[in-house]
XYZ file of C-alpha atoms in Angstrom:
713
model
C 57.822 182.845 -167.260
C 58.734 186.128 -168.280
C 60.173 185.716 -171.730
C 63.105 187.742 -172.915
C 62.782 190.404 -170.126
C 62.652 187.746 -167.605
C 65.428 185.748 -169.031
C 67.681 188.700 -168.960
C 66.634 189.332 -165.303
C 67.813 185.818 -164.420
C 71.293 187.012 -163.677
C 72.524 190.118 -162.051
C 73.764 190.849 -158.583
C 70.770 192.432 -156.708
C 69.678 191.376 -153.276
C 67.246 188.435 -153.275
C 65.125 189.881 -150.599
C 61.332 188.961 -151.057
C 60.338 192.648 -150.113
C 60.755 195.990 -151.883
C 62.759 198.747 -150.355
C 62.118 201.828 -152.192
C 62.927 205.126 -150.614
C 61.339 208.518 -150.871
C 63.179 211.604 -152.385
C 62.022 214.586 -154.261
C 62.808 214.721 -157.995
C 61.796 216.696 -161.145
C 61.104 220.061 -161.934
C 58.146 222.432 -162.500
C 56.276 221.783 -159.282
C 53.372 223.806 -160.378
C 52.370 221.357 -163.171
C 50.041 218.641 -162.498
C 48.954 215.392 -163.871
C 45.561 215.350 -162.092
C 43.749 215.506 -165.598
C 45.692 212.283 -166.571
C 44.985 210.311 -163.328
C 48.572 210.636 -161.873
C 48.967 212.044 -158.603
C 50.646 215.422 -158.070
C 53.795 215.877 -156.032
C 52.106 216.167 -152.619
C 49.848 213.299 -153.446
C 52.987 211.208 -154.289
C 54.611 212.165 -150.902
C 51.361 211.283 -149.028
C 50.572 207.956 -150.606
C 54.024 206.659 -151.219
C 54.865 205.963 -147.737
C 58.490 206.432 -148.117
C 58.349 203.996 -150.827
C 58.987 205.645 -154.290
C 60.303 208.801 -155.758
C 58.281 210.744 -158.565
C 58.742 213.705 -160.686
C 55.174 214.534 -161.887
C 56.082 218.097 -162.964
C 58.502 217.159 -165.615
C 56.235 214.407 -167.159
C 53.466 216.797 -167.273
C 55.107 218.965 -169.814
C 54.016 217.887 -173.157
C 56.885 217.625 -175.871
C 54.967 220.461 -177.980
C 54.828 222.763 -174.953
C 58.126 222.218 -173.283
C 60.386 223.525 -175.813
C 62.712 220.428 -175.906
C 62.363 219.918 -172.173
C 63.829 216.709 -170.893
C 61.232 213.957 -169.950
C 61.717 212.476 -166.611
C 59.960 209.368 -165.115
C 56.685 209.849 -163.151
C 57.440 207.330 -160.694
C 60.554 205.210 -159.732
C 61.657 202.931 -157.097
C 62.434 199.503 -155.718
C 60.079 196.679 -156.097
C 60.633 192.940 -155.668
C 60.099 191.083 -158.983
C 59.531 187.315 -159.676
C 62.653 186.469 -161.833
C 62.552 182.605 -162.464
C 61.939 179.384 -160.548
C 65.574 179.058 -159.281
C 66.235 182.710 -158.016
C 62.745 183.582 -157.079
C 62.113 187.096 -155.914
C 64.691 189.710 -156.755
C 64.945 193.479 -155.869
C 64.733 195.505 -159.097
C 64.681 199.348 -159.581
C 61.477 200.216 -161.515
C 60.861 203.465 -163.591
C 57.328 204.216 -164.715
C 57.437 206.649 -167.794
C 53.965 207.887 -167.849
C 54.501 209.918 -171.070
C 55.645 206.833 -172.979
C 53.375 204.420 -171.157
C 56.260 202.125 -170.425
C 57.155 200.464 -167.124
C 60.933 199.543 -167.187
C 63.190 197.963 -164.729
C 66.944 198.022 -163.917
C 69.170 195.816 -161.705
C 69.610 198.732 -159.344
C 69.251 202.488 -159.244
C 72.886 202.937 -160.376
C 72.101 201.299 -163.725
C 68.908 203.194 -164.487
C 70.696 205.292 -167.090
C 71.812 202.122 -168.925
C 69.806 199.872 -171.087
C 66.828 198.490 -169.187
C 66.647 194.833 -168.267
C 63.106 194.764 -169.483
C 60.284 196.969 -170.369
C 56.323 196.476 -170.507
C 53.912 198.595 -172.450
C 50.998 199.839 -170.130
C 48.688 200.821 -173.049
C 45.656 198.432 -172.434
C 47.389 196.683 -169.546
C 45.578 195.168 -166.556
C 46.830 195.679 -163.004
C 45.429 193.318 -160.432
C 46.167 192.446 -156.839
C 47.131 189.054 -155.742
C 47.199 187.165 -152.457
C 49.927 184.517 -153.680
C 52.519 186.537 -151.880
C 52.129 189.450 -149.326
C 51.808 192.912 -151.041
C 51.742 191.360 -154.349
C 50.485 192.924 -157.713
C 50.522 191.555 -161.106
C 50.740 193.608 -164.359
C 49.481 191.869 -167.617
C 50.369 193.747 -170.724
C 48.084 193.735 -173.916
C 50.779 191.600 -175.639
C 50.479 188.692 -173.034
C 53.607 189.479 -171.049
C 53.240 189.654 -167.257
C 55.320 191.016 -164.301
C 54.785 189.749 -160.777
C 55.756 192.416 -158.287
C 55.828 192.894 -154.500
C 55.806 196.213 -152.573
C 57.299 196.937 -149.129
C 53.965 197.198 -147.562
C 50.207 197.699 -148.324
C 50.283 201.420 -148.629
C 53.076 201.326 -151.359
C 51.457 198.477 -153.099
C 48.246 200.484 -153.541
C 50.195 203.592 -154.762
C 51.982 201.559 -157.420
C 48.588 200.019 -158.543
C 46.953 203.496 -158.666
C 49.707 204.978 -160.815
C 50.008 201.937 -163.212
C 46.256 201.792 -163.582
C 46.238 205.521 -164.293
C 48.957 205.239 -166.894
C 47.118 202.275 -168.592
C 43.800 204.112 -168.830
C 45.248 207.327 -170.098
C 47.313 205.521 -172.996
C 44.239 203.436 -173.718
C 42.208 206.534 -174.173
C 45.032 208.159 -176.174
C 45.308 205.282 -178.519
C 41.683 205.134 -179.173
C 41.611 208.660 -180.538
C 44.368 208.269 -182.895
C 43.646 207.760 -186.661
C 43.817 204.138 -187.934
C 46.597 203.375 -190.562
C 45.257 202.115 -194.053
C 46.711 198.624 -193.532
C 44.672 196.531 -191.003
C 43.480 193.204 -190.157
C 39.765 192.771 -189.139
C 38.701 190.066 -186.531
C 34.984 189.994 -185.454
C 33.643 188.863 -182.118
C 30.808 186.856 -184.016
C 29.581 183.308 -183.575
C 31.094 180.877 -186.160
C 29.278 181.254 -189.364
C 28.005 184.883 -188.898
C 28.969 187.208 -191.756
C 31.813 189.592 -190.801
C 30.405 193.192 -190.807
C 33.904 194.504 -191.667
C 33.758 192.857 -195.181
C 31.862 194.795 -197.933
C 29.978 191.706 -198.895
C 28.551 191.382 -195.668
C 27.903 195.076 -194.852
C 24.741 194.905 -196.930
C 23.396 192.034 -194.825
C 23.793 194.018 -191.591
C 21.663 197.003 -190.977
C 21.524 199.380 -188.176
C 19.347 196.918 -186.277
C 22.174 194.517 -185.220
C 23.343 196.148 -181.813
C 24.900 192.936 -180.619
C 27.792 193.061 -183.325
C 31.138 193.972 -182.203
C 33.843 194.250 -184.833
C 37.598 194.461 -183.624
C 40.068 195.694 -186.057
C 44.009 195.197 -185.231
C 46.536 197.409 -187.147
C 49.837 196.082 -188.153
C 52.485 198.028 -189.937
C 54.447 196.312 -192.856
C 57.705 196.792 -191.239
C 56.193 194.934 -188.034
C 54.814 192.318 -190.278
C 58.182 191.724 -191.721
C 59.897 191.506 -188.530
C 57.390 188.981 -187.347
C 57.788 186.771 -190.343
C 61.540 186.526 -190.028
C 61.163 185.876 -186.247
C 58.538 183.275 -186.634
C 59.009 181.201 -189.701
C 56.688 178.781 -191.206
C 53.429 177.751 -189.301
C 54.816 179.592 -186.139
C 54.490 182.883 -188.140
C 50.868 181.992 -188.700
C 50.226 181.469 -185.061
C 51.977 184.765 -184.112
C 49.793 186.606 -186.741
C 46.736 185.082 -185.209
C 47.815 185.972 -181.796
C 48.554 189.488 -182.732
C 44.859 189.849 -183.829
C 43.565 188.327 -180.551
C 45.821 190.591 -178.690
C 44.167 193.534 -180.590
C 40.671 192.138 -179.910
C 41.464 191.821 -176.204
C 42.838 195.362 -176.014
C 39.660 196.605 -177.686
C 37.333 194.507 -175.271
C 39.231 196.059 -172.385
C 38.544 199.572 -173.839
C 34.927 198.840 -174.447
C 34.479 197.632 -170.820
C 36.201 200.603 -169.436
C 34.334 203.128 -171.437
C 31.019 202.138 -169.912
C 29.241 204.543 -167.935
C 29.864 204.920 -164.048
C 26.259 204.149 -163.149
C 23.254 202.372 -164.710
C 22.372 198.639 -165.179
C 25.866 197.775 -166.683
C 29.088 199.604 -165.397
C 32.736 199.208 -165.782
C 32.783 197.659 -162.276
C 30.415 194.947 -162.912
C 31.776 191.777 -161.390
C 31.279 189.631 -164.533
C 33.101 192.284 -166.819
C 35.993 192.394 -164.333
C 36.220 188.614 -164.363
C 36.139 188.752 -168.164
C 38.944 191.262 -168.264
C 41.131 189.110 -165.932
C 40.393 185.957 -167.882
C 41.079 187.300 -171.098
C 44.462 188.717 -169.913
C 45.451 185.307 -168.376
C 44.415 183.305 -171.402
C 46.752 185.547 -173.516
C 49.473 185.204 -171.169
C 49.076 181.426 -171.139
C 48.956 181.325 -174.847
C 52.102 183.453 -175.191
C 53.883 181.105 -172.823
C 52.866 177.989 -174.948
C 54.016 179.811 -178.078
C 57.477 180.382 -176.490
C 57.764 176.847 -175.678
C 56.840 175.910 -179.289
C 59.456 178.381 -180.493
C 62.162 176.889 -178.425
C 61.420 173.295 -179.435
C 61.344 174.228 -183.265
C 64.602 175.994 -182.757
C 66.317 173.199 -180.971
C 64.879 170.714 -183.248
C 66.406 172.567 -186.359
C 69.956 172.499 -184.810
C 72.485 170.165 -186.563
C 73.103 167.145 -184.577
C 70.441 167.588 -182.188
C 69.450 164.506 -180.310
C 66.182 164.388 -178.274
C 66.730 163.767 -174.541
C 64.643 162.086 -171.836
C 62.707 165.169 -171.313
C 61.999 165.848 -174.868
C 60.322 162.512 -175.914
C 56.837 163.466 -174.632
C 53.925 163.156 -176.867
C 56.284 163.532 -179.868
C 57.350 167.267 -179.389
C 60.679 168.062 -178.372
C 60.807 169.931 -175.021
C 63.506 172.266 -173.598
C 66.265 170.264 -171.980
C 65.996 170.269 -168.271
C 69.479 171.588 -167.670
C 69.815 174.120 -170.382
C 70.872 177.588 -169.061
C 68.295 179.441 -171.161
C 65.678 177.214 -169.495
C 66.963 177.867 -165.999
C 66.937 181.671 -166.903
C 63.272 181.617 -168.173
C 61.858 179.217 -165.476
C 60.604 176.790 -168.161
C 59.160 173.575 -166.526
C 59.562 171.309 -169.277
C 57.085 169.691 -171.796
C 53.696 169.034 -170.750
C 51.075 166.565 -172.002
C 47.529 167.314 -173.028
C 45.952 164.337 -171.274
C 46.087 163.006 -167.764
C 49.548 162.499 -166.610
C 51.552 161.263 -163.573
C 52.961 164.652 -162.363
C 54.220 165.353 -158.871
C 54.868 168.516 -156.949
C 55.737 168.754 -153.237
C 52.949 166.703 -151.893
C 52.003 164.795 -155.279
C 53.029 161.254 -155.421
C 54.305 159.731 -158.744
C 56.061 156.826 -160.263
C 59.540 157.025 -162.050
C 59.213 157.785 -165.721
C 59.054 154.804 -167.908
C 59.314 155.115 -171.649
C 58.426 151.407 -172.161
C 55.412 151.404 -170.187
C 52.323 150.012 -171.939
C 50.191 152.296 -169.847
C 48.042 154.590 -171.977
C 48.633 157.606 -169.657
C 51.796 159.412 -170.482
C 54.160 160.741 -167.850
C 55.474 164.099 -167.525
C 59.443 164.403 -167.144
C 59.914 167.401 -164.947
C 63.308 169.128 -164.943
C 65.742 167.926 -162.153
C 66.353 171.562 -160.894
C 62.668 171.651 -159.389
C 63.337 168.485 -157.223
C 63.062 168.586 -153.663
C 66.030 166.935 -151.698
C 63.874 163.984 -150.357
C 61.987 161.091 -151.579
C 58.110 160.845 -151.508
C 58.429 158.162 -149.113
C 60.131 160.479 -146.617
C 57.538 163.197 -147.316
C 54.863 160.718 -145.853
C 56.980 160.411 -142.866
C 56.936 164.282 -142.517
C 53.161 164.246 -142.091
C 53.855 162.390 -138.841
C 55.771 165.513 -137.478
C 53.487 165.902 -134.623
C 53.478 162.500 -132.984
C 52.475 163.937 -129.699
C 48.884 164.767 -131.173
C 48.721 161.384 -132.744
C 49.401 159.448 -129.487
C 47.065 161.706 -127.728
C 44.120 160.311 -129.536
C 44.020 157.162 -127.470
C 44.255 159.134 -124.183
C 40.681 160.478 -124.967
C 38.417 159.622 -122.189
C 35.365 159.248 -124.356
C 34.646 158.148 -128.100
C 33.578 161.749 -128.817
C 36.922 163.179 -127.440
C 38.869 160.543 -129.263
C 37.290 161.273 -132.708
C 37.832 164.999 -132.108
C 41.381 164.377 -131.255
C 41.972 162.559 -134.514
C 40.310 165.344 -136.476
C 42.593 167.832 -134.686
C 45.582 165.686 -135.586
C 44.551 165.177 -139.237
C 44.018 168.892 -139.873
C 47.643 169.791 -138.478
C 49.381 166.941 -140.312
C 49.679 168.407 -143.829
C 51.602 171.695 -143.204
C 54.841 170.013 -142.260
C 54.833 167.668 -145.171
C 54.528 170.577 -147.622
C 57.515 172.755 -146.810
C 58.057 176.039 -148.308
C 55.736 178.251 -150.285
C 57.223 177.079 -153.587
C 55.835 173.740 -155.136
C 58.713 171.407 -155.710
C 58.742 167.725 -156.500
C 60.063 164.976 -154.344
C 61.962 162.048 -155.770
C 59.737 159.367 -157.497
C 60.069 156.281 -155.332
C 61.833 153.429 -157.199
C 59.861 149.938 -156.923
C 61.304 148.229 -153.787
C 62.424 151.498 -152.186
C 61.832 151.814 -148.545
C 62.243 154.349 -145.758
C 62.515 153.759 -142.035
C 62.555 156.216 -139.175
C 61.197 156.702 -135.629
C 60.261 159.455 -133.093
C 60.624 159.559 -129.360
C 57.960 161.504 -127.674
C 58.052 162.574 -123.889
C 55.257 160.963 -122.081
C 54.334 164.138 -120.236
C 53.511 165.858 -123.612
C 51.043 163.179 -124.699
C 47.696 164.572 -123.491
C 44.460 165.435 -125.352
C 44.438 168.837 -126.744
C 41.139 169.985 -125.112
C 42.523 168.815 -121.528
C 46.144 169.761 -121.941
C 47.311 172.733 -119.943
C 48.163 175.717 -121.951
C 51.879 176.062 -122.596
C 53.749 178.812 -124.674
C 54.322 177.916 -128.311
C 57.912 176.722 -129.038
C 59.575 175.621 -132.160
C 62.257 173.877 -130.100
C 62.599 170.152 -131.036
C 61.183 168.263 -127.927
C 63.445 165.423 -126.858
C 63.086 163.030 -123.904
C 66.262 162.714 -121.808
C 65.261 159.502 -120.526
C 63.926 156.827 -123.037
C 62.053 155.307 -120.385
C 60.009 158.471 -120.126
C 59.064 158.461 -123.758
C 56.983 156.726 -126.208
C 58.590 155.471 -129.336
C 56.727 155.653 -132.655
C 58.285 153.604 -135.407
C 57.539 154.081 -139.178
C 58.355 152.095 -142.467
C 57.228 153.034 -146.034
C 57.568 151.080 -149.292
C 57.085 151.504 -152.900
C 55.024 148.223 -153.630
C 54.150 149.129 -157.361
C 55.274 151.137 -160.387
C 52.293 150.945 -162.532
C 50.141 152.161 -161.087
C 52.434 154.054 -158.490
C 51.316 152.782 -155.176
C 53.155 153.692 -151.870
C 52.330 152.227 -148.582
C 53.287 153.172 -145.050
C 52.759 151.873 -141.525
C 53.524 153.276 -138.065
C 53.033 151.959 -134.608
C 53.366 152.649 -130.944
C 53.391 149.556 -128.984
C 53.373 151.225 -125.768
C 50.016 153.111 -126.675
C 48.804 150.101 -128.719
C 48.109 152.439 -131.681
C 48.854 151.884 -135.366
C 48.221 153.459 -138.866
C 48.235 151.356 -142.086
C 47.902 153.391 -145.344
C 48.097 152.666 -149.144
C 48.020 155.547 -151.698
C 48.114 155.693 -155.340
C 47.571 158.585 -157.662
C 45.598 159.508 -160.652
C 46.587 162.879 -162.259
C 45.000 165.167 -164.782
C 46.544 168.045 -166.591
C 44.462 171.273 -166.602
C 46.239 173.991 -168.616
C 48.005 175.870 -166.005
C 47.512 173.305 -163.256
C 48.164 169.679 -162.465
C 45.263 167.898 -160.482
C 46.201 164.746 -158.403
C 43.724 162.507 -156.908
C 44.997 160.595 -153.917
C 43.375 157.232 -154.366
C 43.329 154.708 -151.465
C 42.812 154.750 -147.712
C 44.323 154.746 -144.295
C 43.041 153.162 -141.092
C 44.026 154.261 -137.510
C 43.535 151.292 -134.872
C 43.212 152.054 -131.252
C 43.595 148.506 -129.901
C 42.831 149.584 -126.267
C 39.572 150.728 -127.353
C 38.854 148.250 -130.077
C 38.336 151.256 -132.590
C 39.031 151.689 -136.123
C 38.947 154.833 -137.934
C 38.983 154.810 -141.734
C 39.907 158.043 -143.534
C 40.604 159.068 -146.851
C 42.979 161.909 -148.337
C 42.351 165.095 -150.294
C 43.310 165.913 -153.798
C 46.227 168.165 -154.545
C 46.711 170.664 -157.225
C 49.803 172.248 -158.621
C 48.911 175.865 -159.795
C 50.836 178.295 -162.020
C 53.080 175.662 -163.202
C 54.557 178.020 -165.979
C 55.173 180.815 -163.551
C 55.392 180.468 -159.897
C 54.350 176.918 -159.005
C 52.467 176.614 -155.614
C 50.251 173.798 -154.179
C 46.873 173.720 -152.654
C 44.713 170.885 -151.488
C 41.057 170.389 -152.502
C 38.101 168.029 -152.082
C 35.964 166.225 -149.438
C 37.564 163.784 -147.184
C 35.808 161.439 -144.712
C 36.751 159.956 -141.276
C 34.515 157.250 -139.842
C 34.561 154.783 -136.877
C 31.677 152.002 -137.241
C 31.935 151.039 -133.629
C 31.222 154.289 -132.054
C 29.090 155.774 -134.828
C 31.115 159.018 -134.860
C 32.108 160.400 -138.489
C 33.789 163.530 -139.655
C 33.659 165.538 -143.056
C 36.572 167.616 -143.903
C 36.535 169.915 -146.960
C 39.572 171.438 -148.396
C 38.585 174.458 -150.359
C 40.258 175.471 -153.552
C 40.812 179.117 -154.198
C 38.376 180.588 -156.498
C 39.427 181.964 -159.862
C 38.606 185.433 -158.881
C 39.316 186.585 -155.318
C 39.031 184.363 -152.255
C 41.549 182.841 -149.977
C 43.867 180.024 -150.265
C 44.381 176.976 -148.095
C 40.854 177.183 -146.428
C 39.574 174.104 -144.735
C 36.381 173.403 -142.993
C 35.398 170.324 -140.781
C 32.396 168.834 -139.050
C 32.226 166.101 -136.567
C 28.904 164.052 -136.160
C 27.336 161.467 -133.968
C 25.447 159.587 -136.504
C 22.961 157.641 -134.291
C 21.724 160.920 -132.725
C 22.341 163.112 -135.771
C 24.348 165.555 -133.425
C 27.202 167.855 -134.467
C 29.806 167.751 -131.819
C 32.408 169.903 -133.223
C 33.112 172.096 -136.093
C 36.393 173.716 -137.311
C 37.585 176.137 -139.944
C 40.729 177.952 -140.884
C 43.648 177.291 -142.964
C 45.475 173.857 -142.919
C 48.919 175.529 -143.059
C 47.952 178.344 -140.580
C 45.439 178.843 -137.942
C 42.665 176.450 -137.167
C 39.734 177.288 -134.871
C 37.658 174.449 -133.214
C 34.155 175.106 -131.761
C 32.834 172.354 -129.552
C 29.169 171.473 -128.628
C 29.555 172.744 -125.082
C 30.298 176.184 -126.511
C 34.025 175.981 -125.966
C 36.566 177.115 -128.658
C 40.236 176.436 -129.220
C 42.578 177.800 -131.676
C 45.500 175.869 -132.901
C 48.293 177.520 -134.878
C 50.079 175.034 -137.069
C 53.072 177.288 -137.494
C 53.778 177.126 -133.752
C 53.315 173.486 -132.936
C 56.460 171.609 -131.873
C 58.074 169.568 -134.542
C 59.565 166.207 -133.435
C 62.725 165.289 -135.379
C 62.757 162.001 -137.125
C 65.529 159.454 -136.043
C 67.211 157.831 -139.096
C 70.092 155.532 -139.359
C 73.319 156.898 -140.809
C 73.680 156.384 -144.437
C 76.494 153.852 -143.841
C 74.212 151.577 -141.804
C 71.274 151.832 -144.504
C 70.408 149.100 -146.974
C 70.949 149.816 -150.780
C 67.214 150.311 -151.373
C 66.610 152.835 -148.399
C 65.567 156.179 -149.667
C 68.458 158.330 -148.476
C 71.069 155.817 -149.525
C 69.465 155.222 -152.859
C 69.127 158.949 -153.678
C 72.265 160.191 -152.081
C 74.216 161.063 -155.190
C 71.027 163.031 -156.665
C 70.924 164.946 -153.343
C 74.664 165.616 -153.153
C 74.742 167.027 -156.672
C 71.586 169.055 -156.151
C 73.109 170.762 -152.926
C 76.265 171.569 -155.078
C 74.079 173.077 -157.579
C 75.334 170.621 -160.425
C 72.061 170.050 -162.364
C 73.636 168.061 -165.160
C 75.130 165.515 -162.795
C 72.037 165.182 -160.537
C 69.939 164.591 -163.691
C 72.439 161.904 -164.966
C 72.377 160.068 -161.414
C 68.573 160.205 -161.533
C 68.525 158.763 -165.156
C 70.739 155.939 -164.010
C 68.282 154.929 -161.159
C 65.437 155.037 -163.296
C 67.038 153.164 -166.103
C 68.090 150.541 -163.678
C 64.540 150.154 -162.605
C 63.310 149.846 -166.239
C 65.893 146.966 -167.021
C 64.897 145.030 -164.030
C 61.354 145.487 -164.777
C 61.653 144.255 -168.245
C 63.603 141.151 -166.741
C 60.751 140.344 -164.668
C 58.396 140.511 -167.403
C 60.417 138.290 -169.566
C 60.698 135.739 -166.783
C 57.045 136.246 -165.871
C 58.062 136.795 -162.247
C 55.947 139.255 -160.339
C 57.372 141.916 -157.888
C 57.205 140.835 -154.250
C 57.212 143.747 -151.785
C 59.248 143.335 -148.581
C 57.088 144.530 -145.963
C 53.515 144.831 -147.311
C 50.936 142.192 -148.701
C 48.096 142.930 -150.956
C 44.632 142.080 -149.559
C 41.839 142.655 -151.921
C 42.207 146.105 -153.290
C 44.362 147.275 -150.425
C 47.831 146.705 -148.802
C 48.663 145.618 -145.346
C 51.834 145.645 -143.409
C 53.149 141.989 -143.046
C 53.331 142.082 -139.151
C 50.852 144.565 -137.882
C 50.260 145.316 -134.206
C 46.814 144.065 -134.373
C 48.021 140.648 -135.323
C 50.684 140.524 -132.932
C 48.287 141.190 -129.982
């Protein structure tokens, strides 16, 4: 979320390309002048580093107002970068102008509008400019007041050039501001433990002598006019919050300056990893606090409007969140109100039950806005995990128990990427209790071979289809939502010809963690190879929705296990979450072991949505690129032949309005479905009639398909 600047950016008619397209031109005057003393490259350096990406006018900026005789200032650097605008419009090309003399980064819709009022501006004094691997060639600018710009350059060379110039501008203005004389009106805030006297106060100065080297006092200055403006803008208690945040912002600015003022060599330098982490953490914390204050401002403003009635998305933990369909919310990318405790929240691979205000459960549910919904049900998403059925059916074709368990690990690691479509985390429909989903796949028999023995063939994204049904295997799939509290989903698939079936039940426990939502996938699945009499029990990783107030994205995390009691083989798979500072995303490692002999027979590492490398105990290696694996299309009955509780038929009106972009109508259709579920649940409670699923039977703590293949045979 990017506050007012981002809200203004929500419209506009620029190209929505995710890459920048700056062009090099010569600009400015006084080529003999140089900014080397201020850390900005000269004209030749700009031409060399820019990579044809940006234009600059260093000479004109170098001229100071006092020495230029009224010379017109021009920007030091300008060009096109791609900027993240909001959740709906994503990345948009914008024309950026870095005014080095003023220490401001401004942006416009395009180059033609740069002489008009800017769409947004960011003060660079005390700002932190960092690199990010969330998207290619991405950089993030954190201003000292908590605002943030997420930007992308055309290539790595241009990205580094912008980062260098922005950091130089930030450092120059930080040093300049530290030399200015403080005003008489100031607020003092100390970085002292609770209960320690503040050295800035007269009464405490006599208690603190020269022998207190660990005391750091931070003073934040505020003019009377700025204080009056803040008070009128943030009435009542929010004014107090804003005042406190102003103090913290000044404190963080001085912290950054203190770190950057450290010597370049010695036991403690400005490049110390812990200090760099402290700078990044403090900036991110300020940004998060700023977004939270913005949400509170919106809720207070809306609650004070006459005739305001809280909607479904506002009755969360007693405070009135923004309406999911409001224009302002769509522009700002607001994701709705969030709880402070564990909650059933779902993003693209996170299961969840429908919201229920009447639920006696202690854990509240988060009502997320309709515009972030994915146009499919969670039950259909589980089916998309089966998008490579040739790898699943190839497991039973393995010649030995070792080959079969390795084949299963290969299939398991390649199953997640297709269920998680797109880079942006979106939320599937929460299944209604009793909702079902049916589909099937036809797999040509000549494609079902173990990966290690299959002949090499060029990668293809074409949908493989069998012309003759007798020359293909058929894999059938059924899923059902068997419980609302807790939200339990079950699915079963089988191939009679290969005598293979999978039975799985999953329910989730969610936890809100500031800027993230973590979801534990509780339950297990069992793969049965009836031809070999083997059962492989497997668990599922946890899922995390990150950056839920800015650019939401999903990663998997945790340790999962795969084991076969009959053969003694087991596998441990670890989905690694991205470290807070540095590191890669979507990393996974795996190890397959023969427990009776304590022998490791296979290791794997890579990315679950990218390239995976397998190393076998005979020294062989194999690389699987999940992005080039053939995807088999699901076969689904047309809507007119589906039952009323089948997913696509049940949610067809919500899907239709989402495709039309009518968020209000989609929200209303979603509300009607969920309200119907609540009414029916209350009726069952009054009649003391438990819900009876159609296809699954509860056995102990698990759920089993009512007519599984192992019972039929």
